[in-house]
Short mmCIF file of C-alpha atoms in Angstrom, two decimals:
data_model
loop_
_atom_site.label_atom_id
_atom_site.label_comp_id
_atom_site.label_asym_id
_atom_site.label_seq_id
_atom_site.Cartn_x
_atom_site.Cartn_y
_atom_site.Cartn_z
CA MET A 1 77.05 82.70 106.56
CA LEU A 2 76.38 82.84 102.69
CA CYS A 3 73.37 82.72 100.48
CA VAL A 4 73.35 81.86 97.20
CA GLN A 5 70.06 82.85 96.77
CA HIS A 6 70.40 86.14 97.74
CA SER A 7 68.92 88.84 95.51
CA HIS A 8 72.22 90.58 95.25
CA LEU A 9 74.65 87.04 94.31
CA VAL A 10 72.44 85.94 92.14
CA LEU A 11 71.93 89.22 89.79
CA LEU A 12 76.24 88.92 89.87
CA GLN A 13 75.31 85.69 88.27
CA VAL A 14 73.13 86.92 85.86
CA LEU A 15 76.51 89.11 84.92
CA LEU A 16 78.94 86.54 84.85
CA ASP A 17 76.64 84.51 82.62
CA GLU A 18 76.54 87.38 79.78
CA ASP A 19 79.80 87.72 80.11
CA ASP A 20 80.61 91.12 82.66
CA LYS A 21 83.29 89.63 84.45
CA GLU A 22 84.82 93.33 85.29
CA ARG A 23 81.37 94.49 86.52
CA ALA A 24 80.66 91.59 88.28
CA ARG A 25 83.74 91.26 90.39
CA ASP A 26 83.77 94.86 90.53
CA LEU A 27 80.14 94.34 92.42
CA ALA A 28 81.31 91.67 94.01
CA GLU A 29 84.12 93.51 96.18
CA LEU A 30 81.60 96.13 96.57
CA LEU A 31 79.57 93.92 97.96
CA TYR A 32 82.91 92.42 99.85
CA GLU A 33 84.09 96.09 101.49
CA THR A 34 81.03 96.51 102.40
CA SER A 35 79.64 94.19 104.72
CA LEU A 36 83.17 94.70 106.28
CA LEU A 37 82.38 97.71 107.19
CA THR A 38 78.49 97.32 108.54
CA SER A 39 80.50 94.26 110.21
CA GLY A 40 82.63 96.87 112.36
CA PHE A 41 85.87 96.55 110.01
CA ALA A 42 87.96 99.20 108.66
CA LEU A 43 89.13 98.77 104.86
CA GLU A 44 91.59 98.89 103.54
CA GLN A 45 91.61 101.96 100.92
CA PRO A 46 88.90 103.24 102.42
CA LYS A 47 89.36 105.66 99.06
CA ASP A 48 89.37 102.83 96.58
CA TYR A 49 85.74 101.76 98.89
CA ALA A 50 84.51 105.86 98.20
CA SER A 51 84.95 106.25 94.24
CA LYS A 52 83.81 102.64 94.20
CA VAL A 53 79.67 104.41 95.65
CA TYR A 54 81.00 107.84 93.78
CA THR A 55 81.04 105.65 90.58
CA LEU A 56 77.60 104.20 91.23
CA MET A 57 75.98 107.40 92.41
CA LYS A 58 76.76 108.35 88.19
CA ILE A 59 75.34 105.84 87.26
CA ALA A 60 72.53 105.75 90.05
CA LEU A 61 71.55 109.69 88.83
CA GLY A 62 71.99 108.67 84.62
CA TYR A 63 75.56 110.08 84.61
CA ASP A 64 76.99 108.76 80.95
CA LEU A 65 80.59 106.88 82.42
CA ALA A 66 81.48 106.21 78.55
CA GLU A 67 81.32 110.69 77.97
CA GLU A 68 83.94 110.78 81.22
CA GLU A 69 87.15 112.42 79.78
CA PRO A 70 89.59 112.44 82.96
CA ALA A 71 90.42 115.90 84.88
CA PRO A 72 93.72 117.49 83.06
CA ALA A 73 96.83 117.21 85.05
CA ALA A 74 96.64 121.22 85.82
CA ALA A 75 93.63 121.13 87.08
CA ALA A 76 94.26 118.70 89.95
CA PRO A 77 96.08 119.47 93.32
CA SER A 78 99.51 119.04 93.33
CA ALA A 79 100.06 116.57 96.42
CA ALA A 80 102.78 119.15 97.46
CA ALA A 81 100.15 122.03 98.35
CA PRO A 82 99.67 122.52 101.64
CA ALA A 83 95.54 122.20 102.49
CA PRO A 84 93.91 125.44 103.20
CA ALA A 85 94.26 125.69 107.42
CA ALA A 86 91.40 126.40 109.33
CA ALA A 87 91.62 130.56 109.84
CA ASP A 88 91.90 130.89 106.16
CA SER A 89 88.56 129.53 105.43
CA SER A 90 87.06 132.90 107.47
CA SER A 91 89.12 135.23 105.29
CA SER A 92 87.87 133.01 102.31
CA ASP A 93 84.51 133.61 103.10
CA GLN A 94 85.09 137.27 103.49
CA GLN A 95 86.68 137.30 100.38
CA HIS A 96 83.42 135.51 98.73
CA GLN A 97 81.15 137.69 100.12
CA GLN A 98 82.90 141.11 99.26
CA GLN A 99 82.74 139.66 95.47
CA GLN A 100 79.39 139.33 95.69
CA GLN A 101 78.43 142.85 97.15
#
């Protein structure tokens, strides 16, 4: 049952009254997806949900989203590159320890 007096919905209405429709939509989607998760359902796009949570964390930590620049394409991992194997992590740890000495 949906309670229209719930503080989350009241705050969404404030955003709509202030004509901040994009932010209201994003938060409404986050609220809906969170309710799905807490009810035991799986999300169709869990990466999108995680991205929304990370954005909220940035905001909570005072990160200025307006100054955020997109990451350069060269810095992004290649989709064709295989993920490192678990065995590689031990040799990587050894190399890291040697560099510290």
